[in-house]
Amino acid sequence: SNSFTNSLLQLLKFIPLFRNLALNHAAGSCIFEHCLLCELGYLFDMLEKASGQNCQATNLLKTFSSFREASNLGLLEENLTNKSLSTAIQAVNRFFLTQIAQDFRMIQPSSEDLDQRLATIASESIRCMFCQNEIVRPGNSLANELIYPNIDIKHARRNPLFRFSNILRASIERETQNRGWCNYCRRYQQVTIRKTIHRMPLVLILNAALTSPICRRLWAIPGWLPDAVGVLVDANGQVMCFEGDDLHLRMQNQTPGLMVYDLVGLVAEIDIPEHQKPHLVSFVNVSISGSESQEQPKWHLFNDFLVTEVDRDDALRSPQPWK
């Protein structure tokens, strides 16, 4: 039944710009039978009208299961026997966003509404390290994956490279090396791939990519994950990221072009081997999406049908190995 996707759906519902995009699409003229964006809109509408009653995402999950690509990628619940849930839900996140973008463009091919809300607009420069030939291609992304520095974790509290904002900047601008086809050499060569950012989205969706114990120790540091980050793209496409006092200062000075992102929530895998099978939950600051503006954050844990108010620090910190 793909019930493990519930945590992602619960989080997406509390992102107002995303929710409104789906609701508007579902109320429009779409006639395609397998439209994930329509089904998201119907689900969000049902949740609003249910006034707190339980809702089943049956139709949306049936549509999701109908995509051959989802099955081929091993994203359905029956394919998850040997795969960690956190790895799987990040792949589902990428699939959902890609498919939603395709659904949107089928009805509004010339509209930039979805790109403005969800897409990091960028170009990729691919340079052959043997002949130095370089090509440039579009490098847009709907979900940015975090890349962590390879430095001794013992110095994390003092080394600015370990700050969330600096990891985010390096992840958005990412520069990587791998093997790729060179049209000039006419063979596979080692290439460098460098991103130049042109525009940031209104909604920034990240995959945390917690694949090693070192990464997880960063998330366990109290206060490491900030409530807000600021992103600024200069005229040369270089990205600067700010948090804490740096961000507050730039907000007070009304720095031109500064995008400020408030943390809406996150999806976490809970794995306590001696008690139960691993499962996914979402932590959401529901005050951000409320109809009335609220100064105080109100963090809630969504664990399938169980919804519990939790302390902010409990939501944002992962001190235990089972989270």
Coordinates of C-alpha atoms in Angstrom, one line a residue:
S1 CA 0.0 0.0 0.0
N2 CA 3.1 2.3 0.0
S3 CA 2.1 3.5 3.4
F4 CA 5.7 4.6 4.0
T5 CA 5.1 7.6 1.8
N6 CA 2.7 9.1 4.3
S7 CA 5.4 10.9 6.1
L8 CA 6.5 12.8 2.9
L9 CA 2.8 13.6 2.1
Q10 CA 2.2 15.0 5.6
L11 CA 5.3 17.3 5.2
L12 CA 4.4 18.5 1.7
K13 CA 0.9 19.4 2.9
F14 CA 2.3 22.0 5.3
I15 CA 4.3 23.9 2.6
P16 CA 1.7 26.5 1.6
L17 CA 3.2 27.3 -1.8
F18 CA 3.4 23.6 -2.7
R19 CA -0.1 22.9 -1.3
N20 CA -1.7 25.8 -3.3
L21 CA 0.1 24.6 -6.5
A22 CA -1.5 21.2 -6.2
L23 CA -5.0 22.6 -5.2
N24 CA -5.0 24.9 -8.2
H25 CA -4.0 22.2 -10.6
A26 CA -6.7 19.8 -9.2
A27 CA -9.3 22.5 -9.7
G28 CA -8.2 23.2 -13.3
S29 CA -8.7 21.4 -16.6
C30 CA -6.4 18.4 -16.2
I31 CA -8.0 15.3 -17.8
F32 CA -5.0 12.8 -17.5
E33 CA -5.9 9.6 -15.7
H34 CA -2.6 9.1 -13.9
C35 CA -1.8 12.6 -12.6
L36 CA 0.1 12.7 -9.4
L37 CA -0.3 16.4 -9.0
C38 CA -4.1 16.1 -9.3
E39 CA -4.2 13.4 -6.7
L40 CA -2.0 15.5 -4.3
G41 CA -4.5 18.3 -4.8
Y42 CA -7.5 16.1 -4.0
L43 CA -5.7 14.7 -0.9
F44 CA -4.8 18.1 0.4
D45 CA -8.4 19.3 -0.1
M46 CA -9.8 16.2 1.6
L47 CA -7.4 16.7 4.6
E48 CA -8.6 20.4 4.9
K49 CA -12.3 19.4 4.9
A50 CA -11.8 16.5 7.3
S51 CA -11.2 18.9 10.2
G52 CA -8.8 16.5 11.9
Q53 CA -10.4 13.2 11.0
N54 CA -8.2 10.4 9.7
C55 CA -7.8 10.3 5.9
Q56 CA -6.5 7.5 3.6
A57 CA -4.3 8.4 0.7
T58 CA -5.6 5.4 -1.3
N59 CA -6.2 7.0 -4.6
L60 CA -2.9 8.9 -4.7
L61 CA -0.9 5.7 -3.7
K62 CA -2.8 3.7 -6.4
T63 CA -1.7 6.4 -9.0
F64 CA 1.9 6.3 -7.6
S65 CA 1.9 2.4 -7.9
S66 CA 0.8 2.7 -11.6
F67 CA 4.0 4.3 -12.7
R68 CA 6.4 1.7 -14.2
E69 CA 9.4 3.9 -13.4
A70 CA 8.5 3.8 -9.7
S71 CA 8.4 0.0 -9.8
N72 CA 11.7 -0.1 -11.8
L73 CA 13.4 2.2 -9.3
G74 CA 12.2 0.0 -6.4
L75 CA 10.2 2.8 -4.8
L76 CA 7.1 0.7 -3.9
E77 CA 6.7 -0.7 -0.4
E78 CA 6.9 -4.3 -1.6
N79 CA 10.4 -3.5 -3.0
L80 CA 11.9 -2.2 0.2
T81 CA 12.9 -5.5 1.9
N82 CA 16.7 -4.8 1.6
K83 CA 16.7 -1.0 1.4
S84 CA 16.8 1.6 4.2
L85 CA 13.7 3.6 4.5
S86 CA 15.6 6.9 4.6
T87 CA 17.3 6.1 1.3
A88 CA 14.0 5.0 -0.2
I89 CA 12.0 8.1 0.8
Q90 CA 14.6 10.4 -0.6
A91 CA 14.3 8.5 -4.0
V92 CA 10.5 8.8 -3.7
N93 CA 10.9 12.6 -3.0
R94 CA 13.0 13.0 -6.2
F95 CA 10.4 10.9 -8.2
F96 CA 7.4 12.8 -6.8
L97 CA 8.9 16.2 -7.7
T98 CA 10.0 15.1 -11.2
Q99 CA 6.6 13.6 -12.0
I100 CA 4.7 16.6 -10.5
A101 CA 6.8 18.9 -12.7
Q102 CA 5.8 16.8 -15.8
D103 CA 2.2 16.8 -14.8
F104 CA 2.2 20.5 -14.4
R105 CA 3.8 21.2 -17.8
M106 CA 1.3 18.9 -19.6
I107 CA -1.4 21.5 -18.8
Q108 CA 0.6 24.7 -18.6
P109 CA 3.7 24.2 -20.8
S110 CA 4.6 27.9 -20.9
S111 CA 4.1 28.7 -17.2
E112 CA 7.1 29.3 -15.0
D113 CA 4.9 29.0 -11.8
L114 CA 6.3 25.6 -10.8
D115 CA 9.9 26.5 -11.5
Q116 CA 9.7 29.7 -9.5
R117 CA 8.3 27.7 -6.5
L118 CA 10.3 24.5 -6.6
A119 CA 13.3 24.6 -9.0
T120 CA 16.8 25.7 -8.4
I121 CA 17.6 27.2 -11.9
A122 CA 21.2 26.5 -12.8
S123 CA 23.7 25.6 -15.6
E124 CA 26.3 22.9 -15.4
S125 CA 29.8 23.3 -16.9
I126 CA 31.4 20.0 -17.8
R127 CA 35.1 20.2 -18.5
C128 CA 37.3 17.3 -19.7
M129 CA 40.4 17.1 -17.5
F130 CA 42.5 15.7 -20.4
C131 CA 41.8 18.1 -23.3
Q132 CA 40.1 21.0 -21.3
N133 CA 37.2 21.0 -23.7
E134 CA 34.1 22.4 -21.8
I135 CA 30.4 22.2 -22.5
V136 CA 27.5 23.9 -20.7
R137 CA 24.1 22.4 -20.2
P138 CA 21.0 23.1 -18.1
G139 CA 21.5 21.9 -14.5
N140 CA 18.1 22.6 -12.8
S141 CA 17.2 20.6 -9.7
L142 CA 14.0 20.2 -7.8
A143 CA 15.7 18.6 -4.7
N144 CA 19.2 19.5 -3.6
E145 CA 21.1 16.7 -1.9
L146 CA 23.5 17.7 1.0
I147 CA 27.2 17.0 0.6
Y148 CA 29.2 16.8 3.7
P149 CA 32.9 17.9 4.1
N150 CA 35.5 15.2 4.6
I151 CA 37.1 16.7 7.8
D152 CA 37.8 15.4 11.3
I153 CA 34.4 15.6 13.1
K154 CA 36.2 16.4 16.4
H155 CA 36.6 20.0 15.1
A156 CA 33.0 20.4 13.9
R157 CA 32.0 22.9 16.6
R158 CA 34.9 25.3 15.7
N159 CA 35.3 24.7 11.9
P160 CA 33.0 26.9 9.9
L161 CA 32.9 24.4 7.1
F162 CA 30.7 22.2 9.3
R163 CA 28.0 24.8 9.8
F164 CA 24.7 23.9 8.2
S165 CA 24.8 27.0 6.0
N166 CA 28.2 26.2 4.6
I167 CA 27.3 22.6 3.9
L168 CA 24.1 23.9 2.1
R169 CA 26.1 26.4 0.0
A170 CA 28.6 23.7 -1.1
S171 CA 25.7 21.3 -1.9
I172 CA 23.8 23.8 -4.0
E173 CA 26.9 24.9 -5.9
R174 CA 28.3 21.4 -5.9
E175 CA 31.5 20.7 -7.8
T176 CA 32.2 17.0 -8.6
Q177 CA 34.5 14.8 -10.5
N178 CA 33.7 11.6 -12.3
R179 CA 34.0 9.8 -15.7
G180 CA 32.0 11.1 -18.6
W181 CA 32.0 11.2 -22.4
C182 CA 34.1 13.8 -24.1
N183 CA 33.0 14.7 -27.6
Y184 CA 36.4 16.2 -28.4
C185 CA 38.4 13.2 -27.3
R186 CA 35.7 10.8 -28.5
R187 CA 36.1 8.6 -25.4
Y188 CA 35.3 8.5 -21.7
Q189 CA 37.5 10.8 -19.6
Q190 CA 37.7 12.2 -16.1
V191 CA 35.6 15.3 -16.1
T192 CA 34.8 18.1 -13.6
I193 CA 31.2 19.2 -13.2
R194 CA 30.6 22.7 -11.7
K195 CA 27.2 24.3 -11.2
T196 CA 26.4 28.0 -11.7
I197 CA 23.2 29.1 -10.0
H198 CA 20.9 31.6 -11.7
R199 CA 17.8 31.6 -9.4
M200 CA 16.8 30.0 -6.2
P201 CA 13.2 28.7 -5.7
L202 CA 10.6 30.0 -3.2
V203 CA 10.5 26.5 -1.6
L204 CA 13.8 24.7 -1.0
I205 CA 13.5 20.9 -0.7
L206 CA 16.6 19.0 0.6
N207 CA 17.6 15.4 0.8
A208 CA 19.7 15.0 3.9
A209 CA 21.8 12.1 2.6
L210 CA 22.8 10.8 6.0
T211 CA 24.8 7.9 4.8
S212 CA 27.6 7.8 7.4
P213 CA 28.0 8.0 11.2
I214 CA 30.1 11.1 10.8
C215 CA 27.2 12.9 9.1
R216 CA 24.8 11.8 11.8
R217 CA 27.1 13.2 14.5
L218 CA 26.7 16.6 13.0
W219 CA 22.9 16.4 13.2
A220 CA 23.3 15.4 16.9
I221 CA 24.9 18.7 17.8
P222 CA 22.4 20.9 19.6
G223 CA 21.4 23.9 17.5
W224 CA 23.3 22.6 14.4
L225 CA 20.1 22.6 12.3
P226 CA 18.9 26.2 12.1
D227 CA 15.3 27.4 12.1
A228 CA 16.0 29.6 9.1
V229 CA 18.7 30.1 6.5
G230 CA 19.3 32.9 4.0
V231 CA 20.6 32.3 0.5
L232 CA 22.0 35.0 -1.8
V233 CA 23.1 34.5 -5.4
D234 CA 25.5 37.2 -6.7
A235 CA 25.8 38.4 -10.3
N236 CA 28.4 35.7 -11.1
G237 CA 26.1 32.9 -10.0
Q238 CA 28.1 32.4 -6.7
V239 CA 26.0 31.3 -3.7
M240 CA 26.3 32.7 -0.2
C241 CA 24.4 31.1 2.7
F242 CA 23.8 32.6 6.2
E243 CA 22.4 31.5 9.5
G244 CA 22.1 32.8 13.1
D245 CA 23.5 36.3 13.7
D246 CA 24.8 36.6 10.2
L247 CA 21.4 36.1 8.8
H248 CA 19.6 38.4 11.3
L249 CA 22.1 41.2 10.4
R250 CA 21.4 40.9 6.7
M251 CA 17.7 40.8 7.3
Q252 CA 17.9 44.0 9.4
N253 CA 19.9 45.6 6.6
Q254 CA 17.4 44.4 4.0
T255 CA 20.1 42.9 1.9
P256 CA 18.9 43.0 -1.8
G257 CA 18.3 39.5 -3.3
L258 CA 18.4 37.7 0.0
M259 CA 16.0 34.7 0.1
V260 CA 15.1 33.6 3.6
Y261 CA 13.9 30.0 4.1
D262 CA 12.0 29.1 7.3
L263 CA 12.3 25.4 8.3
V264 CA 8.8 23.8 7.8
G265 CA 9.8 20.3 8.7
L266 CA 11.6 17.1 8.1
V267 CA 11.1 13.4 7.6
A268 CA 13.1 11.0 9.9
E269 CA 13.6 7.2 10.0
I270 CA 13.0 5.6 13.4
D271 CA 14.8 2.3 13.8
I272 CA 14.7 0.6 17.2
P273 CA 15.6 -3.0 16.3
E274 CA 14.6 -4.7 19.5
H275 CA 11.1 -3.1 19.4
Q276 CA 9.8 -2.9 15.9
K277 CA 10.5 -2.6 12.2
P278 CA 11.9 0.7 11.1
H279 CA 9.4 3.3 10.0
L280 CA 9.2 6.9 8.9
V281 CA 7.7 9.9 10.8
S282 CA 7.6 13.6 10.0
F283 CA 8.3 16.6 12.3
V284 CA 6.4 19.7 11.2
N285 CA 6.3 23.3 12.4
V286 CA 2.5 23.7 11.8
S287 CA 2.6 27.4 12.7
I288 CA 4.2 28.3 9.3
S289 CA 1.3 27.1 7.3
G290 CA -1.5 28.3 9.6
S291 CA -4.1 30.6 8.2
E292 CA -3.2 33.1 11.0
S293 CA 0.4 34.2 11.4
Q294 CA 1.9 32.8 14.6
E295 CA 5.1 34.0 16.1
Q296 CA 5.8 30.9 18.2
P297 CA 6.8 27.7 16.5
K298 CA 4.4 24.7 17.1
W299 CA 6.3 21.5 16.3
H300 CA 4.3 18.3 15.9
L301 CA 5.3 14.7 15.4
F302 CA 3.2 12.9 12.7
N303 CA 3.5 9.2 13.1
D304 CA 1.0 7.7 10.7
F305 CA -2.4 8.6 12.4
L306 CA -0.8 9.6 15.7
V307 CA -0.2 13.4 15.9
T308 CA 1.7 14.7 19.0
E309 CA 3.0 18.1 19.9
V310 CA 6.7 18.0 20.6
D311 CA 9.5 20.3 21.8
R312 CA 11.4 22.1 19.1
D313 CA 14.7 20.6 20.2
D314 CA 13.4 17.1 20.1
A315 CA 12.2 17.7 16.5
L316 CA 15.4 19.2 15.2
R317 CA 18.1 17.1 17.0
S318 CA 19.1 13.5 16.4
P319 CA 21.1 12.6 19.5
Q320 CA 20.2 8.9 19.4
P321 CA 21.4 6.3 16.8
W322 CA 17.8 5.1 16.2
K323 CA 16.7 8.5 14.7

